[in-house]
Coordinates of C-alpha atoms and ligand atoms in Angstrom, one line a residue:
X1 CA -26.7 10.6 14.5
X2 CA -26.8 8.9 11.1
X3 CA -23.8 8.3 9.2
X4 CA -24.4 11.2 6.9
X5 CA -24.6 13.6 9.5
X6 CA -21.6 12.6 10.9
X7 CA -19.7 12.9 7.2
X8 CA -21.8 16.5 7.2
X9 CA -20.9 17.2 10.4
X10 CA -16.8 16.7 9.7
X11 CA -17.0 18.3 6.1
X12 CA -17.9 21.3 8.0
X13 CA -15.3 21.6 10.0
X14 CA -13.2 21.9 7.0
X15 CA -14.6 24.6 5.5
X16 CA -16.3 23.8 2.4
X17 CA -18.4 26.2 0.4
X18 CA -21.7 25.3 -0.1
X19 CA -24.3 22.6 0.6
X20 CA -23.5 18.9 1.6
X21 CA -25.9 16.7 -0.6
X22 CA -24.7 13.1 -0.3
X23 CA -21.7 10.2 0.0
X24 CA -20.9 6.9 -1.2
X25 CA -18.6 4.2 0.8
X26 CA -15.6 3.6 -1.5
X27 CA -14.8 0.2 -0.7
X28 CA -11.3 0.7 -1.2
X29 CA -8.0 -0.3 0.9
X30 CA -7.8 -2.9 3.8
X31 CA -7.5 -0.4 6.9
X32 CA -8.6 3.3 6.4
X33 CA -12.5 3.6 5.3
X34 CA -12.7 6.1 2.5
X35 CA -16.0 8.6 1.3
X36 CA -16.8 10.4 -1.6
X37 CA -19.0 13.3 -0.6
X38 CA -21.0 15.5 -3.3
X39 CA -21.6 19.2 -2.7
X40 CA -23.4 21.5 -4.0
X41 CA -21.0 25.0 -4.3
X42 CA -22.8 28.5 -4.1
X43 CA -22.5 28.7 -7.9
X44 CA -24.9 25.6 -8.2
X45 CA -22.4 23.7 -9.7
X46 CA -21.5 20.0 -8.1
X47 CA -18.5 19.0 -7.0
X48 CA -17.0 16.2 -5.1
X49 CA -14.4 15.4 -2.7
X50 CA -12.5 12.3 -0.7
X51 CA -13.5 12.2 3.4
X52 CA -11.3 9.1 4.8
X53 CA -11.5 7.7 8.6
X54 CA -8.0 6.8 8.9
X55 CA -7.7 3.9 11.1
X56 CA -5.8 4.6 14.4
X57 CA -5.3 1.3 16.0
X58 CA -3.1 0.7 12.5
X59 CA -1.7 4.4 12.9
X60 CA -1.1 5.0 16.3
X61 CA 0.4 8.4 15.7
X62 CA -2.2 9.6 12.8
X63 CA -0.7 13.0 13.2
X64 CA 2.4 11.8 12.3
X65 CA 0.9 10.2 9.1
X66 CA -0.1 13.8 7.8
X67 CA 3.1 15.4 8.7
X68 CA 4.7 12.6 6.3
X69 CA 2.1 13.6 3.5
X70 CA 2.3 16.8 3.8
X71 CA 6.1 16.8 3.4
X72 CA 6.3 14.2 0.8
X73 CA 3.5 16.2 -1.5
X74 CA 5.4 19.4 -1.3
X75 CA 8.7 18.3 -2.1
X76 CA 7.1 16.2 -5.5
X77 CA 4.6 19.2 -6.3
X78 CA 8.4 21.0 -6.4
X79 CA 10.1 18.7 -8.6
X80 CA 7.4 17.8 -11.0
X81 CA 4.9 21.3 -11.0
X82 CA 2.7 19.8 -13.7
X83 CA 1.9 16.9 -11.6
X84 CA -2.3 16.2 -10.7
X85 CA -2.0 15.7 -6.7
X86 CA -3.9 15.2 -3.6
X87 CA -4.9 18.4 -1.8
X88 CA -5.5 18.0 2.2
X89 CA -8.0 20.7 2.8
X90 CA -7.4 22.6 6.2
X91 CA -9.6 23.4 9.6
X92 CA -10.0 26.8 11.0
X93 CA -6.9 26.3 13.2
X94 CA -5.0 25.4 9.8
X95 CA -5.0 21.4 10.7
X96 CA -4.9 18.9 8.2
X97 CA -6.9 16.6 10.0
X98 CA -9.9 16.7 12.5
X99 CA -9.9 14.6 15.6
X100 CA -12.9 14.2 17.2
X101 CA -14.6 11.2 19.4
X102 CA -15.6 9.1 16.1
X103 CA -12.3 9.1 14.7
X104 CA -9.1 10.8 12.6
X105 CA -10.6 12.4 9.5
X106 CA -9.2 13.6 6.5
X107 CA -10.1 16.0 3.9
X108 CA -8.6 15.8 0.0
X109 CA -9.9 16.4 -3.5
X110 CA -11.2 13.6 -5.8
X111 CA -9.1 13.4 -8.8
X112 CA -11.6 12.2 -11.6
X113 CA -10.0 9.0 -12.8
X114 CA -9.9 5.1 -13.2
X115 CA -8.3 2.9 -10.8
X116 CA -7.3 -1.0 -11.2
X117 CA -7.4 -4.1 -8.9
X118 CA -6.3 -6.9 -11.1
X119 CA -5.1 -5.9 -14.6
X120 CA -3.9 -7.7 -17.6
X121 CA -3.9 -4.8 -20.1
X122 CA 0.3 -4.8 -20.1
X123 CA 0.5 -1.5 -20.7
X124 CA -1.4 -0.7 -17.8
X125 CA 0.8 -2.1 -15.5
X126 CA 4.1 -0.9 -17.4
X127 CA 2.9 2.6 -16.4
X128 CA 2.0 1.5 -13.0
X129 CA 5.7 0.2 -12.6
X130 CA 6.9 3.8 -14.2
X131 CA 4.8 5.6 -11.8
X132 CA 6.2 3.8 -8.2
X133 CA 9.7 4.1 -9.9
X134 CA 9.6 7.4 -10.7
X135 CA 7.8 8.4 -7.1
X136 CA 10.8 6.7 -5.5
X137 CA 13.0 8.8 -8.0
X138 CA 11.4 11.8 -7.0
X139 CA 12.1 11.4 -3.4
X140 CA 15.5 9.5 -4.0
X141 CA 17.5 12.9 -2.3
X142 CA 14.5 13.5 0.1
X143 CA 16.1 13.6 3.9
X144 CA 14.6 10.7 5.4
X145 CA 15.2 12.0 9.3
X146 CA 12.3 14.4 7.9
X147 CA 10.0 11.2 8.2
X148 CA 8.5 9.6 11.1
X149 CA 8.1 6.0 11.1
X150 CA 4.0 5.9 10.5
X151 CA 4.1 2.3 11.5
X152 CA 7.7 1.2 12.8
X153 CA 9.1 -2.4 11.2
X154 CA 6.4 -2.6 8.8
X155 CA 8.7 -4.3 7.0
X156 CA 10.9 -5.6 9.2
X157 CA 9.7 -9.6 8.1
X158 CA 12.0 -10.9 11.3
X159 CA 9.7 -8.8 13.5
X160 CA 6.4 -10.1 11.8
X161 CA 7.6 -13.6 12.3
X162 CA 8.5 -12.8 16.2
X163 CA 4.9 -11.2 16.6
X164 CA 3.1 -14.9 14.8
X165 CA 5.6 -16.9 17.3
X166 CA 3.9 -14.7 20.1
X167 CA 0.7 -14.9 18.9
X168 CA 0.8 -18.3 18.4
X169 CA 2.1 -19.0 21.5
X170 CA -0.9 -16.7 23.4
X171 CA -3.7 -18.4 21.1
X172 CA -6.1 -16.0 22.5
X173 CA -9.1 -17.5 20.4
X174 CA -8.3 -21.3 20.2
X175 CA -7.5 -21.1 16.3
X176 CA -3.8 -22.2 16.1
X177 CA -4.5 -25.6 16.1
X178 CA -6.8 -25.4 12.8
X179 CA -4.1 -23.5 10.6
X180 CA -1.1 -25.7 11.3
X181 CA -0.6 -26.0 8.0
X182 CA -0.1 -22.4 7.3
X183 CA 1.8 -21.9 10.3
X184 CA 4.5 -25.2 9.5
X185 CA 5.0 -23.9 5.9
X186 CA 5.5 -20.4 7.0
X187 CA 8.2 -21.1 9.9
X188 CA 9.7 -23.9 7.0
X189 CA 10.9 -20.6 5.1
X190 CA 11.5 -18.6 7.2
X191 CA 15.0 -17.9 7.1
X192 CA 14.7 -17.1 3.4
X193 CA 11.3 -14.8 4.1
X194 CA 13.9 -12.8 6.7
X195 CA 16.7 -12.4 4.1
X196 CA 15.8 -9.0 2.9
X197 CA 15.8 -8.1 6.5
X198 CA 19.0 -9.7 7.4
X199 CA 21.0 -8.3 3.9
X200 CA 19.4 -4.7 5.1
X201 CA 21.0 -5.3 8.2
X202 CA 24.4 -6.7 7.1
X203 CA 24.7 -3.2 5.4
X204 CA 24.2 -4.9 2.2
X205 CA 21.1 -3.1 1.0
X206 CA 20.9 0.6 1.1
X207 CA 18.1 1.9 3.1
X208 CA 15.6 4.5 0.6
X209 CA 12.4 6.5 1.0
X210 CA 9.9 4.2 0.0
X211 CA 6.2 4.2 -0.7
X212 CA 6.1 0.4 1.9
X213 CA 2.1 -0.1 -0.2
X214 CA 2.6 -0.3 -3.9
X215 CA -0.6 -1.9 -4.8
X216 CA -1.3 -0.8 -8.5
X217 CA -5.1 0.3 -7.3
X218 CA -2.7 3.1 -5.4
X219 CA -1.7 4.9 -8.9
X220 CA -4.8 6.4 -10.2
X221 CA -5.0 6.4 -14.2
X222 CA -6.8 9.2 -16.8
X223 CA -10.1 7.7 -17.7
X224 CA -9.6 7.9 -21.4
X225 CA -5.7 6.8 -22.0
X226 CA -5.1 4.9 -18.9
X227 CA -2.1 7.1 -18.4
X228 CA -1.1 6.9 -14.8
X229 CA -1.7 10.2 -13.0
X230 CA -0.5 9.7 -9.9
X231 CA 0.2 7.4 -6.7
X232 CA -1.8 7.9 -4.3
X233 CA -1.8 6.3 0.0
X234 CA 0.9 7.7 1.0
X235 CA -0.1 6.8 4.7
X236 CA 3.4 4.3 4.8
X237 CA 6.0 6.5 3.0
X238 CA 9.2 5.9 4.9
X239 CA 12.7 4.8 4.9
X240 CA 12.8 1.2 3.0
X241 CA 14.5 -0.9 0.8
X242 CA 13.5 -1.0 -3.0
X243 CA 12.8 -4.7 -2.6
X244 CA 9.7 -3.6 -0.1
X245 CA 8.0 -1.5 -3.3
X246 CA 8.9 -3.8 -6.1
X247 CA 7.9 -6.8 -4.1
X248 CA 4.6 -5.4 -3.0
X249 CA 3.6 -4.5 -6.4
X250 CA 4.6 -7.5 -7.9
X251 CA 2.9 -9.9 -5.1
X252 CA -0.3 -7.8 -5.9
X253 CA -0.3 -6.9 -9.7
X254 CA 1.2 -10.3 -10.7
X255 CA -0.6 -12.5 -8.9
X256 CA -3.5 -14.5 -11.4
X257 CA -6.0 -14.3 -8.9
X258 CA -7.3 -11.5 -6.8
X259 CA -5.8 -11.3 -3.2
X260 CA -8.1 -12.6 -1.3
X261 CA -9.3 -15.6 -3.5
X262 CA -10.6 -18.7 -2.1
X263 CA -8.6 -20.6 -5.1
X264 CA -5.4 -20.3 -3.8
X265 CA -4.7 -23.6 -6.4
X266 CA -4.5 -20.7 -9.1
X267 CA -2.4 -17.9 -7.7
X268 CA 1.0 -17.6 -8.8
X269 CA 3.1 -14.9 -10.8
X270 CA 2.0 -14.1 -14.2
X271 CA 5.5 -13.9 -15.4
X272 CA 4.0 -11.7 -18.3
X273 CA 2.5 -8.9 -15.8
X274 CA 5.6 -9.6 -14.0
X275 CA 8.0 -8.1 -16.8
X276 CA 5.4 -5.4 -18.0
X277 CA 5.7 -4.2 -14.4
X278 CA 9.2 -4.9 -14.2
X279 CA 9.7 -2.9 -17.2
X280 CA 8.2 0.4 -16.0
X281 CA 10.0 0.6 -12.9
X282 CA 13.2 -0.2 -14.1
X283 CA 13.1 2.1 -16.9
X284 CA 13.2 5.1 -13.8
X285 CA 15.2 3.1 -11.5
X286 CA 18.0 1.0 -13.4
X287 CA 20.7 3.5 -13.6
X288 CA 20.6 4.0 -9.8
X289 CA 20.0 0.5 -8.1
X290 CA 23.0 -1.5 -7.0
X291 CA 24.1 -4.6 -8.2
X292 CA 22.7 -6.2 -4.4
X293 CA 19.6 -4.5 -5.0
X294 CA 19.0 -5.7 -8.6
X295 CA 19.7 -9.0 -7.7
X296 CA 17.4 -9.4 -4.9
X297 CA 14.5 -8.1 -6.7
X298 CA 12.8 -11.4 -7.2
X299 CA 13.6 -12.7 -3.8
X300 CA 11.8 -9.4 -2.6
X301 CA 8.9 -10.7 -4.3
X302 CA 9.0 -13.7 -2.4
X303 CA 9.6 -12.3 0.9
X304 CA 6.6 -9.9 0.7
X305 CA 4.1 -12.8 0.0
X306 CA 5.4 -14.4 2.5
X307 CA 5.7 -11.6 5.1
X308 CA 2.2 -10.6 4.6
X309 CA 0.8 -14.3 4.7
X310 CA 2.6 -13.7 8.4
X311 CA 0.6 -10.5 8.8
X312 CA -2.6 -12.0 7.2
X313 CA -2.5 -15.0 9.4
X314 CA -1.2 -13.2 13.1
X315 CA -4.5 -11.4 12.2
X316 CA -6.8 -14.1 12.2
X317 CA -5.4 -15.8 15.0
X318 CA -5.8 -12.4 17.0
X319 CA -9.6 -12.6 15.6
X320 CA -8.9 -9.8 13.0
X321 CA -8.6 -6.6 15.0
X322 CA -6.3 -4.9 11.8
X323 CA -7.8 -6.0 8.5
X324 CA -11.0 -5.0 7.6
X325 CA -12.9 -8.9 7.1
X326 CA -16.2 -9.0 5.3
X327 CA -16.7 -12.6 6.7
X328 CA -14.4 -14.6 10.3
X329 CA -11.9 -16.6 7.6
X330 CA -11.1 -13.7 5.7
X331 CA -7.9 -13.2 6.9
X332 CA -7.4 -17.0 6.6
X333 CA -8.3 -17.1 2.7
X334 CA -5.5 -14.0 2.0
X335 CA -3.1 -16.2 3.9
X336 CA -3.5 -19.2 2.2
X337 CA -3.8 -17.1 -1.1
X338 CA -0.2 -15.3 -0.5
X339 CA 1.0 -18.7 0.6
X340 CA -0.2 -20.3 -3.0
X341 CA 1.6 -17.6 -4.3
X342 CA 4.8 -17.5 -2.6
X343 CA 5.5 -20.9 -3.1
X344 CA 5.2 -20.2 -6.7
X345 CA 7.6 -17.3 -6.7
X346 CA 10.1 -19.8 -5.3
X347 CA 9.9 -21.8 -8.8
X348 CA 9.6 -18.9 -10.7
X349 CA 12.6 -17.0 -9.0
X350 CA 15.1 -18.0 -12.1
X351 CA 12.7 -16.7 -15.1
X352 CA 12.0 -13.2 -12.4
X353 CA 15.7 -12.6 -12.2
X354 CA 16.5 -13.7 -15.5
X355 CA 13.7 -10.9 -16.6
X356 CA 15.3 -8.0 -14.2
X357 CA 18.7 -8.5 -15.9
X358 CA 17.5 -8.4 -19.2
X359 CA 15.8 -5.0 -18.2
X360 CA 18.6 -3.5 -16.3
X361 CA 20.8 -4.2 -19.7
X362 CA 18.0 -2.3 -21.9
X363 CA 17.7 0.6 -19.3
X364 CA 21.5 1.0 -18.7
X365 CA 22.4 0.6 -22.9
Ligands
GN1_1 C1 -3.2 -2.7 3.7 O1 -5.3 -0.6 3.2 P1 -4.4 -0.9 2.1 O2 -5.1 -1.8 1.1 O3 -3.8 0.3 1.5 C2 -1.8 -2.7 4.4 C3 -0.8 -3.2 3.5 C4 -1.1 -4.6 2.9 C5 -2.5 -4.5 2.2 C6 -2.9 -5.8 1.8 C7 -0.9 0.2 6.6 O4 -3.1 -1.7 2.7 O5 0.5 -3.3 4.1 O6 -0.1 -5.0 2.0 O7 -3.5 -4.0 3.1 N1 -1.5 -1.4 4.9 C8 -1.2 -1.2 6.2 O8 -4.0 -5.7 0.9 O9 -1.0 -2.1 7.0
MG2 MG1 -2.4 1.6 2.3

């Protein structure tokens, strides 16, 4: 079967009108692999909608993902009726998903709009911050025992750093010994990269529902005003700390080179993207954070780069069974590239915090 029968062949079984005509790979996010498929409807007009393989030895429990979704989507489309959203279409047996031999698929509508990887138009990102702080507004009085842990300690750093001591330990593809380096620097810090972790669970940091994958390509922005519309993967909301989103975002958005550059010499926090973002989010989240959880803002930013310079490099030494790699050192480059950057944020954490305060003051006036 060709790989547009098998897209045709799932589309059917969620029950869409009309005639399957084509699909495009979006090559978007680092785990699920994501479709746009164009149909024509029985009026003969086109329309087009988002088919995504969600990857299940990330999600062990994909079911569990779309009960999270499903939940979360509701209780926003409540809050804030106006709001564009994504729709999960349903099977015959009023499933949200279809599970078949080939995989754990998903059905939801495309929402015309822009999206952004790396982004220095400030106001851009400003609104990205707005959106992830008002998201985690929205859900700030959501029960979180409604939520099942999609992926449990995703960021719980101590536990990543235990799984890279294991790994390295096992070697299982003889390449510890040729990122030494990476693996000396990383265990150097790692007391510091665990202090979100150990503040969380000196009951110094209160625990939240979070979004745990604040990239800014997850808020997708109007075409013609670059408005944000709305945030989208919401394959990791769960209980978190505020650090976990803010950090993410900032490790991503702020960075001056792309993720996965091989010129790690130039990545490092773009202290103006870093306020612009800063800005946004703290305009929705100010009046509620605690002093603890304003304060550790910019080591958050830290320990995410460094947690997922754990995560990128535990993956290469495994031989890259999570990450999608278009080429072996993939998962290598990231490392070294979140690695570049952490130790960056580390020089930088006086001018971050010094930017959070004078925020907070602005929001709280
Ligand atoms: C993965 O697939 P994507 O791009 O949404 C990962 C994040 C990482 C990110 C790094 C479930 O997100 O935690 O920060 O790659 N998601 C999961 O690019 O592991
Ligand atoms: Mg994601």
């Amino acid at each position: 079967m060709t790989q547009g029968d098998k897209l045709r062949q799932v589309c059917d079984l969620f029950l869409l009108p009309g005639e399957f005509l084509s699909y495009e790979e979006i090559k978007m996010g680092n785990v699920n692999r994501t479709y746009r498929v164009f149909y024509r409807l029985p009026d003969g007009t086109e329309k087009s909608y988002m088919l995504q393989a969600v990857n299940t030895y990330v999600f062990k429990n994909p079911e569990y993902v779309m009960e999270n979704i499903e939940h979360v989507t509701e209780y926003i489309k409540d809050k804030k009726p106006g709001q564009v959203s994504l729709h999960f279409h349903h099977t015959q047996d009023r499933k949200n998903f279809v599970m078949d031999e080939d995989g754990f698929w998903r059905l939801f509508n495309y929402i015309p709009s822009v999206t952004f990887n790396a982004c220095d138009d400030l106001s851009v990102v400003c609104s990205a911050g707005a959106a992830f702080g008002e998201f985690q507004m929205l859900l700030s009085d959501f029960d979180a025992a409604r939520l099942h842990d999609t992926i449990p300690d995703f960021h719980n750093t101590k536990k990543r750093y235990e799984k890279l001591e294991m790994d390295i330990a096992a070697d299982p593809c003889g390449l510890v010994a040729e990122v030494k380096e990476e693996i000396d620097w990383l265990m150097a810090v790692k007391e510091k990269a665990c202090a979100l972790t150990d503040l969380y669970e000196k009951g110094q940091l209160p625990l939240r529902v979070t979004h745990n994958d604040t990239k800014i390509n997850n808020v997708l922005f109007d075409r013609e005003d670059h408005q944000a519309l709305a945030v989208i993967d919401l394959d990791t909301v769960m209980p978190g700390l505020v650090g976990h989103d803010f950090g993410d975002a900032i490790r991503f958005a702020a960075n001056f080179v792309e993720e996965d550059s091989k010129d790690a010499e130039r990545a490092g926090v773009n202290m103006e993207v870093f306020t612009a973002f800063a800005d946004g989010f703290l305009c929705h989240t100010a009046n509620s954070l605690t002093e603890k959880e304003i304060e550790t803002l910019p080591l958050s930013c830290f320990v995410l780069a460094a947690e997922l310079a754990t995560r990128f490099l535990d993956d290469y030494i495994l031989g890259s069974p999570y990450f999608k790699i278009n080429y072996p050192e993939h998962n290598l480059v990231r490392a070294r590239c979140q690695i570049a950057l952490a130790k960056d944020m580390l020089k930088k954490e006086d001018q971050m915090l010094q930017a959070v305060v004078d925020r907070v003051k602005k929001y709280r006036a």
